[in-house]
JSON list of C-alpha atoms in Angstrom, two decimals:
[
{"chain": "Q", "resi": 1, "resn": "GLN", "atom": "CA", "xyz": [4.19, 3.41, -122.27]},
{"chain": "Q", "resi": 2, "resn": "VAL", "atom": "CA", "xyz": [6.57, 1.94, -119.65]},
{"chain": "Q", "resi": 3, "resn": "ARG", "atom": "CA", "xyz": [9.55, 4.04, -119.18]},
{"chain": "Q", "resi": 4, "resn": "PRO", "atom": "CA", "xyz": [12.81, 2.15, -118.92]},
{"chain": "Q", "resi": 5, "resn": "VAL", "atom": "CA", "xyz": [15.29, 2.63, -116.15]},
{"chain": "Q", "resi": 6, "resn": "GLU", "atom": "CA", "xyz": [18.90, 3.51, -116.85]},
{"chain": "Q", "resi": 7, "resn": "SER", "atom": "CA", "xyz": [21.74, 1.87, -115.14]},
{"chain": "Q", "resi": 8, "resn": "GLY", "atom": "CA", "xyz": [25.26, 2.75, -114.08]},
{"chain": "Q", "resi": 9, "resn": "GLY", "atom": "CA", "xyz": [24.53, 5.82, -111.89]},
{"chain": "Q", "resi": 10, "resn": "LYS", "atom": "CA", "xyz": [26.34, 6.05, -108.52]},
{"chain": "Q", "resi": 11, "resn": "SER", "atom": "CA", "xyz": [28.57, 8.13, -106.37]},
{"chain": "Q", "resi": 12, "resn": "VAL", "atom": "CA", "xyz": [32.13, 8.56, -107.45]},
{"chain": "Q", "resi": 13, "resn": "GLN", "atom": "CA", "xyz": [35.23, 10.65, -106.77]},
{"chain": "Q", "resi": 14, "resn": "ALA", "atom": "CA", "xyz": [36.22, 13.53, -109.08]},
{"chain": "Q", "resi": 15, "resn": "GLY", "atom": "CA", "xyz": [38.43, 12.40, -111.91]},
{"chain": "Q", "resi": 16, "resn": "GLU", "atom": "CA", "xyz": [36.83, 8.77, -111.90]},
{"chain": "Q", "resi": 17, "resn": "PRO", "atom": "CA", "xyz": [35.07, 7.28, -114.96]},
{"chain": "Q", "resi": 18, "resn": "LEU", "atom": "CA", "xyz": [31.50, 6.04, -115.13]},
{"chain": "Q", "resi": 19, "resn": "ARG", "atom": "CA", "xyz": [29.43, 4.52, -117.85]},
{"chain": "Q", "resi": 20, "resn": "LEU", "atom": "CA", "xyz": [25.70, 4.98, -118.02]},
{"chain": "Q", "resi": 21, "resn": "SER", "atom": "CA", "xyz": [23.51, 2.45, -120.08]},
{"chain": "Q", "resi": 22, "resn": "CYS", "atom": "CA", "xyz": [19.92, 2.62, -121.25]},
{"chain": "Q", "resi": 23, "resn": "PRO", "atom": "CA", "xyz": [18.50, -0.77, -122.23]},
{"chain": "Q", "resi": 24, "resn": "ALA", "atom": "CA", "xyz": [16.84, -1.32, -125.54]},
{"chain": "Q", "resi": 25, "resn": "SER", "atom": "CA", "xyz": [13.09, -0.56, -125.07]},
{"chain": "Q", "resi": 26, "resn": "ASP", "atom": "CA", "xyz": [10.04, 0.55, -127.06]},
{"chain": "Q", "resi": 27, "resn": "LEU", "atom": "CA", "xyz": [11.04, 4.04, -125.84]},
{"chain": "Q", "resi": 28, "resn": "ILE", "atom": "CA", "xyz": [14.34, 4.18, -127.80]},
{"chain": "Q", "resi": 29, "resn": "TYR", "atom": "CA", "xyz": [14.56, 1.06, -130.01]},
{"chain": "Q", "resi": 30, "resn": "GLY", "atom": "CA", "xyz": [14.76, 2.18, -133.64]},
{"chain": "Q", "resi": 31, "resn": "ARG", "atom": "CA", "xyz": [14.51, 5.78, -132.92]},
{"chain": "Q", "resi": 32, "resn": "PRO", "atom": "CA", "xyz": [16.57, 8.00, -135.22]},
{"chain": "Q", "resi": 33, "resn": "CYS", "atom": "CA", "xyz": [17.52, 10.62, -132.63]},
{"chain": "Q", "resi": 34, "resn": "MET", "atom": "CA", "xyz": [18.82, 9.40, -129.25]},
{"chain": "Q", "resi": 35, "resn": "GLY", "atom": "CA", "xyz": [20.49, 11.25, -126.33]},
{"chain": "Q", "resi": 36, "resn": "TRP", "atom": "CA", "xyz": [21.25, 11.97, -122.81]},
{"chain": "Q", "resi": 37, "resn": "TRP", "atom": "CA", "xyz": [20.28, 15.13, -120.79]},
{"chain": "Q", "resi": 38, "resn": "ARG", "atom": "CA", "xyz": [20.65, 15.86, -117.16]},
{"chain": "Q", "resi": 39, "resn": "GLN", "atom": "CA", "xyz": [19.25, 17.94, -114.39]},
{"chain": "Q", "resi": 40, "resn": "ALA", "atom": "CA", "xyz": [20.85, 19.05, -111.12]},
{"chain": "Q", "resi": 41, "resn": "PRO", "atom": "CA", "xyz": [18.80, 20.17, -108.10]},
{"chain": "Q", "resi": 42, "resn": "GLY", "atom": "CA", "xyz": [17.69, 23.66, -108.55]},
{"chain": "Q", "resi": 43, "resn": "LYS", "atom": "CA", "xyz": [18.86, 24.03, -112.15]},
{"chain": "Q", "resi": 44, "resn": "GLU", "atom": "CA", "xyz": [17.34, 23.86, -115.48]},
{"chain": "Q", "resi": 45, "resn": "PRO", "atom": "CA", "xyz": [17.53, 20.64, -117.62]},
{"chain": "Q", "resi": 46, "resn": "GLU", "atom": "CA", "xyz": [20.69, 20.50, -119.63]},
{"chain": "Q", "resi": 47, "resn": "GLY", "atom": "CA", "xyz": [21.47, 18.64, -122.84]},
{"chain": "Q", "resi": 48, "resn": "VAL", "atom": "CA", "xyz": [24.50, 16.41, -122.65]},
{"chain": "Q", "resi": 49, "resn": "ALA", "atom": "CA", "xyz": [24.81, 14.34, -125.85]},
{"chain": "Q", "resi": 50, "resn": "THR", "atom": "CA", "xyz": [22.78, 13.62, -128.81]},
{"chain": "Q", "resi": 51, "resn": "LEU", "atom": "CA", "xyz": [23.26, 11.03, -131.50]},
{"chain": "Q", "resi": 52, "resn": "ASN", "atom": "CA", "xyz": [21.75, 11.39, -134.95]},
{"chain": "Q", "resi": 53, "resn": "VAL", "atom": "CA", "xyz": [21.37, 7.72, -136.03]},
{"chain": "Q", "resi": 54, "resn": "PRO", "atom": "CA", "xyz": [20.91, 8.23, -139.83]},
{"chain": "Q", "resi": 55, "resn": "GLY", "atom": "CA", "xyz": [23.48, 10.78, -140.19]},
{"chain": "Q", "resi": 56, "resn": "GLY", "atom": "CA", "xyz": [25.91, 9.56, -137.60]},
{"chain": "Q", "resi": 57, "resn": "GLY", "atom": "CA", "xyz": [26.62, 12.84, -135.97]},
{"chain": "Q", "resi": 58, "resn": "LYS", "atom": "CA", "xyz": [27.33, 13.23, -132.34]},
{"chain": "Q", "resi": 59, "resn": "TYR", "atom": "CA", "xyz": [26.69, 16.49, -130.59]},
{"chain": "Q", "resi": 60, "resn": "TYR", "atom": "CA", "xyz": [27.93, 17.32, -127.17]},
{"chain": "Q", "resi": 61, "resn": "SER", "atom": "CA", "xyz": [27.51, 20.37, -124.68]},
{"chain": "Q", "resi": 62, "resn": "ASP", "atom": "CA", "xyz": [30.48, 22.39, -124.21]},
{"chain": "Q", "resi": 63, "resn": "SER", "atom": "CA", "xyz": [30.64, 21.33, -120.60]},
{"chain": "Q", "resi": 64, "resn": "VAL", "atom": "CA", "xyz": [31.21, 17.70, -121.39]},
{"chain": "Q", "resi": 65, "resn": "ARG", "atom": "CA", "xyz": [32.85, 17.71, -124.86]},
{"chain": "Q", "resi": 66, "resn": "GLY", "atom": "CA", "xyz": [36.03, 15.78, -124.84]},
{"chain": "Q", "resi": 67, "resn": "ARG", "atom": "CA", "xyz": [35.10, 13.85, -121.50]},
{"chain": "Q", "resi": 68, "resn": "PHE", "atom": "CA", "xyz": [31.79, 12.11, -122.54]},
{"chain": "Q", "resi": 69, "resn": "ILE", "atom": "CA", "xyz": [31.10, 9.83, -125.39]},
{"chain": "Q", "resi": 70, "resn": "ILE", "atom": "CA", "xyz": [27.64, 8.73, -126.52]},
{"chain": "Q", "resi": 71, "resn": "SER", "atom": "CA", "xyz": [27.18, 5.36, -128.34]},
{"chain": "Q", "resi": 72, "resn": "ARG", "atom": "CA", "xyz": [24.58, 2.99, -129.47]},
{"chain": "Q", "resi": 73, "resn": "GLY", "atom": "CA", "xyz": [24.70, -0.82, -129.30]},
{"chain": "Q", "resi": 74, "resn": "ASN", "atom": "CA", "xyz": [24.68, -3.07, -132.36]},
{"chain": "Q", "resi": 75, "resn": "ASP", "atom": "CA", "xyz": [21.20, -4.18, -131.19]},
{"chain": "Q", "resi": 76, "resn": "GLY", "atom": "CA", "xyz": [19.91, -0.80, -132.25]},
{"chain": "Q", "resi": 77, "resn": "GLY", "atom": "CA", "xyz": [18.52, 0.02, -129.08]},
{"chain": "Q", "resi": 78, "resn": "THR", "atom": "CA", "xyz": [20.89, 0.03, -126.18]},
{"chain": "Q", "resi": 79, "resn": "LEU", "atom": "CA", "xyz": [22.27, 3.50, -125.63]},
{"chain": "Q", "resi": 80, "resn": "SER", "atom": "CA", "xyz": [25.40, 4.30, -123.51]},
{"chain": "Q", "resi": 81, "resn": "LEU", "atom": "CA", "xyz": [27.25, 7.40, -122.05]},
{"chain": "Q", "resi": 82, "resn": "GLN", "atom": "CA", "xyz": [30.84, 6.81, -121.31]},
{"chain": "Q", "resi": 83, "resn": "MET", "atom": "CA", "xyz": [32.07, 9.65, -118.95]},
{"chain": "Q", "resi": 84, "resn": "ILE", "atom": "CA", "xyz": [35.69, 10.14, -117.85]},
{"chain": "Q", "resi": 85, "resn": "ASN", "atom": "CA", "xyz": [37.42, 12.83, -115.76]},
{"chain": "Q", "resi": 86, "resn": "LEU", "atom": "CA", "xyz": [34.08, 13.54, -113.92]},
{"chain": "Q", "resi": 87, "resn": "LYS", "atom": "CA", "xyz": [33.76, 16.78, -112.01]},
{"chain": "Q", "resi": 88, "resn": "PRO", "atom": "CA", "xyz": [31.54, 17.70, -109.15]},
{"chain": "Q", "resi": 89, "resn": "GLU", "atom": "CA", "xyz": [29.56, 19.96, -111.49]},
{"chain": "Q", "resi": 90, "resn": "ASP", "atom": "CA", "xyz": [28.54, 16.83, -113.40]},
{"chain": "Q", "resi": 91, "resn": "THR", "atom": "CA", "xyz": [26.41, 15.84, -110.38]},
{"chain": "Q", "resi": 92, "resn": "ALA", "atom": "CA", "xyz": [22.79, 15.45, -111.62]},
{"chain": "Q", "resi": 93, "resn": "MET", "atom": "CA", "xyz": [20.07, 12.91, -112.51]},
{"chain": "Q", "resi": 94, "resn": "TYR", "atom": "CA", "xyz": [20.84, 11.62, -115.93]},
{"chain": "Q", "resi": 95, "resn": "TYR", "atom": "CA", "xyz": [18.10, 10.62, -118.42]},
{"chain": "Q", "resi": 96, "resn": "CYS", "atom": "CA", "xyz": [18.45, 8.74, -121.74]},
{"chain": "Q", "resi": 97, "resn": "ALA", "atom": "CA", "xyz": [15.96, 10.01, -124.26]},
{"chain": "Q", "resi": 98, "resn": "ALA", "atom": "CA", "xyz": [14.75, 9.73, -127.78]},
{"chain": "Q", "resi": 99, "resn": "ASP", "atom": "CA", "xyz": [12.93, 11.67, -130.48]},
{"chain": "Q", "resi": 100, "resn": "ARG", "atom": "CA", "xyz": [10.50, 10.22, -133.13]},
{"chain": "Q", "resi": 101, "resn": "GLY", "atom": "CA", "xyz": [12.27, 12.13, -135.94]},
{"chain": "Q", "resi": 102, "resn": "VAL", "atom": "CA", "xyz": [15.55, 13.98, -136.89]},
{"chain": "Q", "resi": 103, "resn": "ARG", "atom": "CA", "xyz": [14.19, 17.40, -137.56]},
{"chain": "Q", "resi": 104, "resn": "ASP", "atom": "CA", "xyz": [15.80, 18.67, -134.28]},
{"chain": "Q", "resi": 105, "resn": "CYS", "atom": "CA", "xyz": [18.72, 16.29, -133.87]},
{"chain": "Q", "resi": 106, "resn": "TYR", "atom": "CA", "xyz": [21.65, 18.45, -134.49]},
{"chain": "Q", "resi": 107, "resn": "ARG", "atom": "CA", "xyz": [22.51, 19.72, -131.05]},
{"chain": "Q", "resi": 108, "resn": "ALA", "atom": "CA", "xyz": [22.90, 18.61, -127.39]},
{"chain": "Q", "resi": 109, "resn": "LYS", "atom": "CA", "xyz": [19.42, 19.09, -125.96]},
{"chain": "Q", "resi": 110, "resn": "ALA", "atom": "CA", "xyz": [17.01, 18.16, -123.22]},
{"chain": "Q", "resi": 111, "resn": "ASP", "atom": "CA", "xyz": [13.64, 18.44, -124.97]},
{"chain": "Q", "resi": 112, "resn": "PHE", "atom": "CA", "xyz": [13.22, 15.09, -126.37]},
{"chain": "Q", "resi": 113, "resn": "ASP", "atom": "CA", "xyz": [9.79, 13.45, -127.12]},
{"chain": "Q", "resi": 114, "resn": "TYR", "atom": "CA", "xyz": [10.61, 10.55, -124.75]},
{"chain": "Q", "resi": 115, "resn": "SER", "atom": "CA", "xyz": [12.69, 10.10, -121.63]},
{"chain": "Q", "resi": 116, "resn": "ALA", "atom": "CA", "xyz": [13.49, 7.24, -119.35]},
{"chain": "Q", "resi": 117, "resn": "GLN", "atom": "CA", "xyz": [13.18, 7.41, -115.57]},
{"chain": "Q", "resi": 118, "resn": "GLY", "atom": "CA", "xyz": [16.63, 8.72, -114.79]},
{"chain": "Q", "resi": 119, "resn": "THR", "atom": "CA", "xyz": [19.74, 7.58, -112.85]},
{"chain": "Q", "resi": 120, "resn": "GLN", "atom": "CA", "xyz": [21.63, 9.65, -110.22]},
{"chain": "Q", "resi": 121, "resn": "VAL", "atom": "CA", "xyz": [25.31, 10.45, -110.77]},
{"chain": "Q", "resi": 122, "resn": "THR", "atom": "CA", "xyz": [27.11, 12.10, -107.71]},
{"chain": "Q", "resi": 123, "resn": "VAL", "atom": "CA", "xyz": [30.58, 13.35, -107.98]},
{"chain": "Q", "resi": 124, "resn": "SER", "atom": "CA", "xyz": [32.56, 14.24, -104.83]},
{"chain": "Q", "resi": 125, "resn": "SER", "atom": "CA", "xyz": [35.74, 16.41, -104.81]}
]
């Protein structure tokens, strides 16, 4: 399976906004559970945001709640992550991801069934 490439990652200053997008692809199109996770150098993977499509619930990690918003395009596949008030500690590789089911789709998590290639976000102070 070809893994899609996210877009939108770049270097920004603290406090600036950024929007990441994951294109519609076989990896996430039609999946009932979609999300974003990240990994900073030398750190464990961290769940950022999860969207439960059938239930409509959105789940965020404590570190990003109130600053990040996950959304899905009307095409049923495109997944976005709108980020505001970015902080240096948000610096990481960000991955969009999806699960085949919704059994474990009620929390921000990093252990999805499928993940894209990742896009780098760097926040400078």
